[in-house]
Coordinates of C-alpha atoms in Angstrom, one line a residue:
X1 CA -95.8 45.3 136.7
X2 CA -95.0 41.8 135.9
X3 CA -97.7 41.6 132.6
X4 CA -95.9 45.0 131.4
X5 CA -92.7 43.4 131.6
X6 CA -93.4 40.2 130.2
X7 CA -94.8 42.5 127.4
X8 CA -91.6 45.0 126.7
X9 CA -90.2 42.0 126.7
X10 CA -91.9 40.6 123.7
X11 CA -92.2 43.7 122.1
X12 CA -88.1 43.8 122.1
X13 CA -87.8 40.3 121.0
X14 CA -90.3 40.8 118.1
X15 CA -88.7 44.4 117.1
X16 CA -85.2 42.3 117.7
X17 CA -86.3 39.0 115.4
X18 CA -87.7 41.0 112.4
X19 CA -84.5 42.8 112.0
X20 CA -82.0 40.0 113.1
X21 CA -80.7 37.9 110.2
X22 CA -80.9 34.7 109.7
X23 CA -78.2 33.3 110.9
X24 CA -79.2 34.5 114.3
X25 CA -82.9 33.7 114.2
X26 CA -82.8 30.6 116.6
X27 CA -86.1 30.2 118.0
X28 CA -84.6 26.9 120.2
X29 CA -83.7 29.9 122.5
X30 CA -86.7 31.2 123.4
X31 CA -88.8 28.4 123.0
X32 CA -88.5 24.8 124.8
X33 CA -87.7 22.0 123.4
X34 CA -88.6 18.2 124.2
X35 CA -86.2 15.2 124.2
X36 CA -87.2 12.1 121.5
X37 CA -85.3 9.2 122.8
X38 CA -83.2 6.7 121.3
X39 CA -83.1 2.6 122.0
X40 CA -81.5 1.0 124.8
X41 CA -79.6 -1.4 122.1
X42 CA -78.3 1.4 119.4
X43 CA -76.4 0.4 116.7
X44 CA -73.4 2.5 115.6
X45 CA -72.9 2.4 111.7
X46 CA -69.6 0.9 111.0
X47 CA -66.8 3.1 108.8
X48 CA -64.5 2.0 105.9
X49 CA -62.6 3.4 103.9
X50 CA -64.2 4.9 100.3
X51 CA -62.7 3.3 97.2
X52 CA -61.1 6.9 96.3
X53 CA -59.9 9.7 98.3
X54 CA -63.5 12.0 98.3
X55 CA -61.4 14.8 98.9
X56 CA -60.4 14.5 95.4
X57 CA -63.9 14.1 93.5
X58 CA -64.5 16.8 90.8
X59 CA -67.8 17.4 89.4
X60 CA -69.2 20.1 87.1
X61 CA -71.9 22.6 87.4
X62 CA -72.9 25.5 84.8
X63 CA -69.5 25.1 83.0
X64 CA -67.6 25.2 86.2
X65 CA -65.4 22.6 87.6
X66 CA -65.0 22.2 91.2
X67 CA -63.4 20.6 94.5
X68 CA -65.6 19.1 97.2
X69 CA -63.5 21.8 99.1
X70 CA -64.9 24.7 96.8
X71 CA -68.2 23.1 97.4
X72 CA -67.7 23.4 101.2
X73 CA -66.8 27.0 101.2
X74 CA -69.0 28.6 98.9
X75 CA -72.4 26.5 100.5
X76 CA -71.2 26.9 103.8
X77 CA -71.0 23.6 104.9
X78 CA -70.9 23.2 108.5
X79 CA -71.0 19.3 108.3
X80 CA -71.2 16.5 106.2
X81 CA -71.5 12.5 106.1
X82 CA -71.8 10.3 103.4
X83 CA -73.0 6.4 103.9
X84 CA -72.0 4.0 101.1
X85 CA -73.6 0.2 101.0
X86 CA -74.4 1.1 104.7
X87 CA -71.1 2.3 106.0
X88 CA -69.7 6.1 106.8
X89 CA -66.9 6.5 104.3
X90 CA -66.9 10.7 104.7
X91 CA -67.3 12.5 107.9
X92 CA -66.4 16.2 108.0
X93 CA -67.6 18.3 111.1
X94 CA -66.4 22.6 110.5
X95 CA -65.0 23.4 114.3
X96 CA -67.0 23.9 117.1
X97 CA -69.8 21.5 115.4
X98 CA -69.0 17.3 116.1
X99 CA -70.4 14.4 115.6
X100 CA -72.6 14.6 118.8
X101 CA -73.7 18.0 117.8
X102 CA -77.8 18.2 117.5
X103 CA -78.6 20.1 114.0
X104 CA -82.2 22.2 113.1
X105 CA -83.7 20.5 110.6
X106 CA -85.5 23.2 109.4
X107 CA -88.1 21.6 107.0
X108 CA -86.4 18.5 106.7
X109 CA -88.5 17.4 109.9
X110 CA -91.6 17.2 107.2
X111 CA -89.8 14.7 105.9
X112 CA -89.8 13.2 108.9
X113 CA -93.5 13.6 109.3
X114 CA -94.3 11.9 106.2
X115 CA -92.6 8.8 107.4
X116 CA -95.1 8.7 110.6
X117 CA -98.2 9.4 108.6
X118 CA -97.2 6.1 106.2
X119 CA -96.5 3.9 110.0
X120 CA -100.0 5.0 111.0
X121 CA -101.7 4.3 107.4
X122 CA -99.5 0.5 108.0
X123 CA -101.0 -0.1 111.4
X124 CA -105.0 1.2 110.2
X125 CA -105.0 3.9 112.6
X126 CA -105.5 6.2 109.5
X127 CA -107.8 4.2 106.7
X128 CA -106.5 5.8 104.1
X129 CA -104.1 8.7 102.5
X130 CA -107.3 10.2 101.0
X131 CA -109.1 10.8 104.4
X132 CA -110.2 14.0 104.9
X133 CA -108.3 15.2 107.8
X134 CA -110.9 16.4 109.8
X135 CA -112.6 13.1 109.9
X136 CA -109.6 12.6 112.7
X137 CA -109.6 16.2 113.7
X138 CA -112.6 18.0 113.3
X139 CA -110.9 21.6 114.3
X140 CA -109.7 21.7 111.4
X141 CA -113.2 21.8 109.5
X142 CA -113.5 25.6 110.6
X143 CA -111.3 26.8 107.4
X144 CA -109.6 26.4 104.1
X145 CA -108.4 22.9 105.7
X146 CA -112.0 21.6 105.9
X147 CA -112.2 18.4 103.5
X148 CA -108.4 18.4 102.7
X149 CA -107.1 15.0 102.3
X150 CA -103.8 14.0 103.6
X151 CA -102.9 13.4 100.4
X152 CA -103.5 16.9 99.6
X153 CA -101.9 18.6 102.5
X154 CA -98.7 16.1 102.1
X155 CA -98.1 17.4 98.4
X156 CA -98.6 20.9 99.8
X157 CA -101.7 21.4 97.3
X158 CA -104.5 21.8 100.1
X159 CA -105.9 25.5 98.4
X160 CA -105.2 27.3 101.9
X161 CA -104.5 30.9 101.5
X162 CA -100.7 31.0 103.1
X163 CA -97.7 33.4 102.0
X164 CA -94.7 30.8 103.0
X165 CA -92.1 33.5 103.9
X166 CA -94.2 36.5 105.7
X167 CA -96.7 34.0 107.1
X168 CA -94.2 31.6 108.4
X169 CA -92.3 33.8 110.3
X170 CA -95.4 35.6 111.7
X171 CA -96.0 31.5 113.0
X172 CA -93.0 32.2 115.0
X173 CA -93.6 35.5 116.2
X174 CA -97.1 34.6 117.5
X175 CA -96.2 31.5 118.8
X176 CA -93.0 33.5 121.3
X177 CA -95.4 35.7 122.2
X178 CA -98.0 33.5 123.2
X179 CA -95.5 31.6 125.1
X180 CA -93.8 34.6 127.1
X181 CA -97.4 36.6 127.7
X182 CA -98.9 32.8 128.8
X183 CA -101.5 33.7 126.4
X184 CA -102.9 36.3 126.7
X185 CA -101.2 37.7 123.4
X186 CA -100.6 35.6 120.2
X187 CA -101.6 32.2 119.2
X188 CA -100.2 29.1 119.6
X189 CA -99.4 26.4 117.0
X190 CA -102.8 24.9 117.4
X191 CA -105.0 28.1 117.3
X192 CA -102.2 29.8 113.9
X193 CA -103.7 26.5 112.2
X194 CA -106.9 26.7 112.9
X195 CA -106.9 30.4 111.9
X196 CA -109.9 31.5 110.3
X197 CA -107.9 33.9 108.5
X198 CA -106.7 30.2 106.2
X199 CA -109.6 30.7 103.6
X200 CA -109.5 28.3 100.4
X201 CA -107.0 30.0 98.2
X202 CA -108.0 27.7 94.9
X203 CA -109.2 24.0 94.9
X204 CA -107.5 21.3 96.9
X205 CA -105.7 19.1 94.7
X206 CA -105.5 21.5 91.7
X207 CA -102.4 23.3 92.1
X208 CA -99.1 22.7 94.0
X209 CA -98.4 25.9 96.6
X210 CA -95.6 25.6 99.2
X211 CA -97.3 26.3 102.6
X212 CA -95.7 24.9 105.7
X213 CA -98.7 25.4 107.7
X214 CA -100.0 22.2 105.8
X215 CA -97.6 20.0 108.0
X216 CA -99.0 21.6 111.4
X217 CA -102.4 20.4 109.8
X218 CA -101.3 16.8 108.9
X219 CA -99.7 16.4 112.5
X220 CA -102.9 17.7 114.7
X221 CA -104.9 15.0 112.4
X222 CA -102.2 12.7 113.1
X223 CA -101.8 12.7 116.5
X224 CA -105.8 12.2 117.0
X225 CA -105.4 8.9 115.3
X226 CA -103.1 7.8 117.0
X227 CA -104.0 9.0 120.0
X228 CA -100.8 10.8 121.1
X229 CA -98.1 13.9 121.0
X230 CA -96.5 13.5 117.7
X231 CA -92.9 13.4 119.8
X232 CA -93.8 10.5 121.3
X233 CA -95.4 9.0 118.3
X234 CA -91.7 9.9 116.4
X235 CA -89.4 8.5 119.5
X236 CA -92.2 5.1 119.8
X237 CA -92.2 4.3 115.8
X238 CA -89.3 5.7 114.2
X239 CA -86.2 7.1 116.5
X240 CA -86.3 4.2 119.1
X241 CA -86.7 1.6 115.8
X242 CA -84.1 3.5 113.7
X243 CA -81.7 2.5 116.8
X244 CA -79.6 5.7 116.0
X245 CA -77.8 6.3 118.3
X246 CA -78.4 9.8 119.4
X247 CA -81.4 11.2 121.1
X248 CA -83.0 14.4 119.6
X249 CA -85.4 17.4 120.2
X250 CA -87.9 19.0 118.9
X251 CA -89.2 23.0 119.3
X252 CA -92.5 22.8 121.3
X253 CA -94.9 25.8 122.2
X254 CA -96.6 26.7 125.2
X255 CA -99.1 24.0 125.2
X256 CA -96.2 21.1 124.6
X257 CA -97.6 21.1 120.7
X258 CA -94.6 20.1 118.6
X259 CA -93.3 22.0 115.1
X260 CA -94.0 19.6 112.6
X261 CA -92.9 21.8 109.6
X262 CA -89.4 22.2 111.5
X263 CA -87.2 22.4 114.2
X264 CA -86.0 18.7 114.7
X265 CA -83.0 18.9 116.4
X266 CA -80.4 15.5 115.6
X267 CA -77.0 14.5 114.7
X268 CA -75.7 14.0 110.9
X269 CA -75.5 10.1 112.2
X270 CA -79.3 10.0 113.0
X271 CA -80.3 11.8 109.9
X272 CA -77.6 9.5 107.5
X273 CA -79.8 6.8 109.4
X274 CA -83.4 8.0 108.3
X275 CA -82.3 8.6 104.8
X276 CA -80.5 5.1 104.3
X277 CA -83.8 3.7 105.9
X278 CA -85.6 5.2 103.0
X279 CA -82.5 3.9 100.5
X280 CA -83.5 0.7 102.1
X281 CA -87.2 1.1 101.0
X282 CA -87.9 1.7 104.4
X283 CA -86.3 -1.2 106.1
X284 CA -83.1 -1.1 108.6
X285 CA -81.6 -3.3 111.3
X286 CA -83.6 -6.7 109.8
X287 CA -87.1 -4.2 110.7
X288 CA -89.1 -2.8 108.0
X289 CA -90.3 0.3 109.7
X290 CA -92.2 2.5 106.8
X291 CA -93.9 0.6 104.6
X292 CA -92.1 -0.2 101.4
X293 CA -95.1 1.0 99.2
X294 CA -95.2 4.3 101.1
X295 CA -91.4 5.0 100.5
X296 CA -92.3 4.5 96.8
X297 CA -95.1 6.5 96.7
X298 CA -93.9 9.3 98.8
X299 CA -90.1 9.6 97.1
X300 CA -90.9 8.5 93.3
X301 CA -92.1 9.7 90.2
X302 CA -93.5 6.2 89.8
X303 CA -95.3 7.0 86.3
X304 CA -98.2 7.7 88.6
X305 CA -98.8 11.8 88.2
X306 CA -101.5 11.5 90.8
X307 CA -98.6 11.4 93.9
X308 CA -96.1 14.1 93.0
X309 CA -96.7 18.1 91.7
X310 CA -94.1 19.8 89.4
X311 CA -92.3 22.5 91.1
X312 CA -92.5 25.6 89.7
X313 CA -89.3 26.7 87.8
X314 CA -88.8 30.1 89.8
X315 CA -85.6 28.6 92.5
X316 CA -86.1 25.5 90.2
X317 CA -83.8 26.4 87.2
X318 CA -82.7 22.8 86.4
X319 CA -86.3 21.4 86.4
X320 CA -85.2 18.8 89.0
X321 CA -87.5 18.7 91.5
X322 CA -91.0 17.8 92.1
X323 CA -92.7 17.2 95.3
X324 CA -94.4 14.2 96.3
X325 CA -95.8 13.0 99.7
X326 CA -93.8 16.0 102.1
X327 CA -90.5 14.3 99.7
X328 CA -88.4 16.0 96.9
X329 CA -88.7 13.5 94.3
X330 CA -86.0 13.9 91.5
X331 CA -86.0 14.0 87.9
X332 CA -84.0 11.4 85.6
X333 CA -83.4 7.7 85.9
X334 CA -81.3 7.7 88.8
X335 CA -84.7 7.6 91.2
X336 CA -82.8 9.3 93.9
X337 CA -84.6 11.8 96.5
X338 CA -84.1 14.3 99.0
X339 CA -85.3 15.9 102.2
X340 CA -84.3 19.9 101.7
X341 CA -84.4 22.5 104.4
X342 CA -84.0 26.1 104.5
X343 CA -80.1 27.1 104.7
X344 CA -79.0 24.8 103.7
X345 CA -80.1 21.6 105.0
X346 CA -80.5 18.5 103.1
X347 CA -80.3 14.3 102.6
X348 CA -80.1 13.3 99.7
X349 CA -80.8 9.3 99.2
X350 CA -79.4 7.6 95.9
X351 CA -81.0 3.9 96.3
X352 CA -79.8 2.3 93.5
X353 CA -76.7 3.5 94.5
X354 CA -77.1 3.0 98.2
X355 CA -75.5 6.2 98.9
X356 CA -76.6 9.1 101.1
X357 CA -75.3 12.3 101.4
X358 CA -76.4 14.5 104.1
X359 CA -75.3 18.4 104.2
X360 CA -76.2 21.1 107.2
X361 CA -75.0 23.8 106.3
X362 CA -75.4 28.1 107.5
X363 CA -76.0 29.0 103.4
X364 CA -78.1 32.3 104.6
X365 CA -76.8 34.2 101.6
X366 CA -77.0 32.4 98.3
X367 CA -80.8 31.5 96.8
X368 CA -82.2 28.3 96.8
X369 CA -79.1 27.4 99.2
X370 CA -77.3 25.6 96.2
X371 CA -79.9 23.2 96.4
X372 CA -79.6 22.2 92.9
X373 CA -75.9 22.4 93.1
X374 CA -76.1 19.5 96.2
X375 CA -77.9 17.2 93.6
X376 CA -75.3 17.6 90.6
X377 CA -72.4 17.3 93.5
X378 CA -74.4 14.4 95.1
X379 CA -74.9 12.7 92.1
X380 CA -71.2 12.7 91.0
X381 CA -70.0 11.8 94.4
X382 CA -72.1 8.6 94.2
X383 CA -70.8 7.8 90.7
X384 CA -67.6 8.5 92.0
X385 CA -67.7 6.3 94.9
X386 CA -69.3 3.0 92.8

């Protein structure tokens, strides 16, 4: 009675989660979550005032002109912070969300991921960014991520046959069920990427294809070098050197396997942090804690066409953004960046500037999430605030 419960159960949730829209898909309620600590000795970022009211920047985008207010409304902006030359200077938090409130990343977490994969390259315990990742983790030689590099899998070209929309919601779907029938139905995060159904799709290398099942890939590998859980690798390397100071979470599955492509849960003050730590080539608190070169290399165009893929123009009108190691690099002279997730999500880092904007946002209805709109409003706020 118990098994035939368990499965009505899941055959509700799944009827419930295919039809529910997106604003209510959040998997954090039926799936656990783990706790990535923070240092004993945080440091809080100090305020100041901006040199102009940023309530009253302008900036213009397909003709239009508009307000930062405008902006707010129409990209559903549930918060937003802005960091100039290392100090908040903008702080808005839409009621019931505050400053304390933990936000899904949604993809911006591979951003996240790319920074640990640079650490470990640093301290040796992966050679090199063209390993083949099932040198590390050889379960991942039984399909279309057999021989991928890294490299490969970190500017989403590994060749693997994957569908982002349809097959990464079916990654949630299995992964519930597995968890709620203690599986004996569905797969877990482990077992969806080392389907055997991921067949090479075209050559790795050859051809840049958005597939989030690429992170899972890179963090399995990962977390063999390093020789442990990728949450503990993120709180021992990056949250508890970052000093932030706010704990986060991350979405786990039955076996304790983390998300890698999303579901970091974290403040607007801990994200502000990771992005001015990549403003600040990697370096924060006196501490360089991602190496300098791999910032560059991961966030740049850097003349170098070998670490960044053009994105395709389709939800790309503006031809800014290409994609290099799990980054959004940006086109133009400003070398700015971003981390982008779905809805809404984004933080984008201005170094020469030493601005960073971050957004969360519920943008469920508008394409692309005005994620070229955030750049042309970013970069005007940063001119506006020099």
């Amino acid at each position: 009675m118990k098994k035939l419960f368990l499965l009505g159960v899941i055959a509700t949730c799944q009827v419930q989660a295919q039809s529910l829209p997106p604003a209510l898909f959040l998997p954090e309620l039926v799936l656990p979550r783990e706790v990535v600590g923070t240092s004993t000795s945080p440091v809080a970022l100090p305020t100041a005032a901006p040199k102009a009211p940023i309530s009253a920047l302008r900036y213009t985008y397909e003709g239009v002109s508009k307000s930062l207010s405008q902006y707010q409304s129409e990209a559903k902006v549930r918060a937003m912070l802005v960091i100039k030359d290392g100090k908040i200077v903008y702080e808005y938090n839409q009621f019931p969300y505050t400053k304390t409130s933990l936000h899904q990343s949604w993809s911006m977490a591979k951003q996240v991921l790319s920074a640990l994969v640079g650490i470990a390259i640093e301290e040796g315990t992966i050679r090199s960014v063209n390993d083949r990742m099932d040198a590390y983790e050889p379960a991942l030689a039984v399909n279309g991520f057999a021989g991928v590099t890294f490299k490969q899998a970190l500017q989403m070209s590994s060749g693997v046959a994957y569908s982002e929309e349809a097959d990464r919601f079916k990654l949630f779907l299995d992964t519930i069920t597995d968890y709620y029938t203690l599986g004996s139905s569905g797969q877990s995060l482990r077992e969806k990427t080392t389907d055997a159904s991921l067949t090479p799709a075209y050559a790795p290398g050859s051809k840049y294809q958005y597939a989030s099942i690429n992170s899972q890939a890179i963090s399995m590998a990962l977390e063999k070098a390093v020789g442990m859980p990728y949450q503990r690798y993120l709180e021992l390397k990056l949250w508890k050197p970052m000093r932030t100071a706010n704990s986060a979470k991350v979405l786990v599955d039955r076996g304790g396997d983390a998300f890698t492509f999303c579901c970091l849960y974290a403040t607007t003050r801990s994200y502000a942090m990771f992005g001015l730590l990549y403003a600040q080539e990697g370096r924060l608190h006196g501490r360089q804690i991602v190496p300098s070169d791999w910032v560059r290399r991961s966030t740049t165009f850097a003349g170098d066409t070998t670490n960044w893929h053009a994105v395709p123009v389709n939800g790309n009108k503006l031809g800014l953004y290409g994609f290099g190691y799990h980054w959004w690099t940006l086109e133009g002279e400003r070398g700015d960046f971003s981390a982008l997730g779905v809805f809404g999500q984004a933080i984008h880092v201005l170094p020469k500037q030493n601005t960073v904007i971050v957004r969360i946002s519920g943008d469920f209805d508008t394409p692309g999430a005005h994620i070229e709109e955030n750049v042309v409003m970013g970069r005007a706020l940063a001119d506006y605030l020099d």
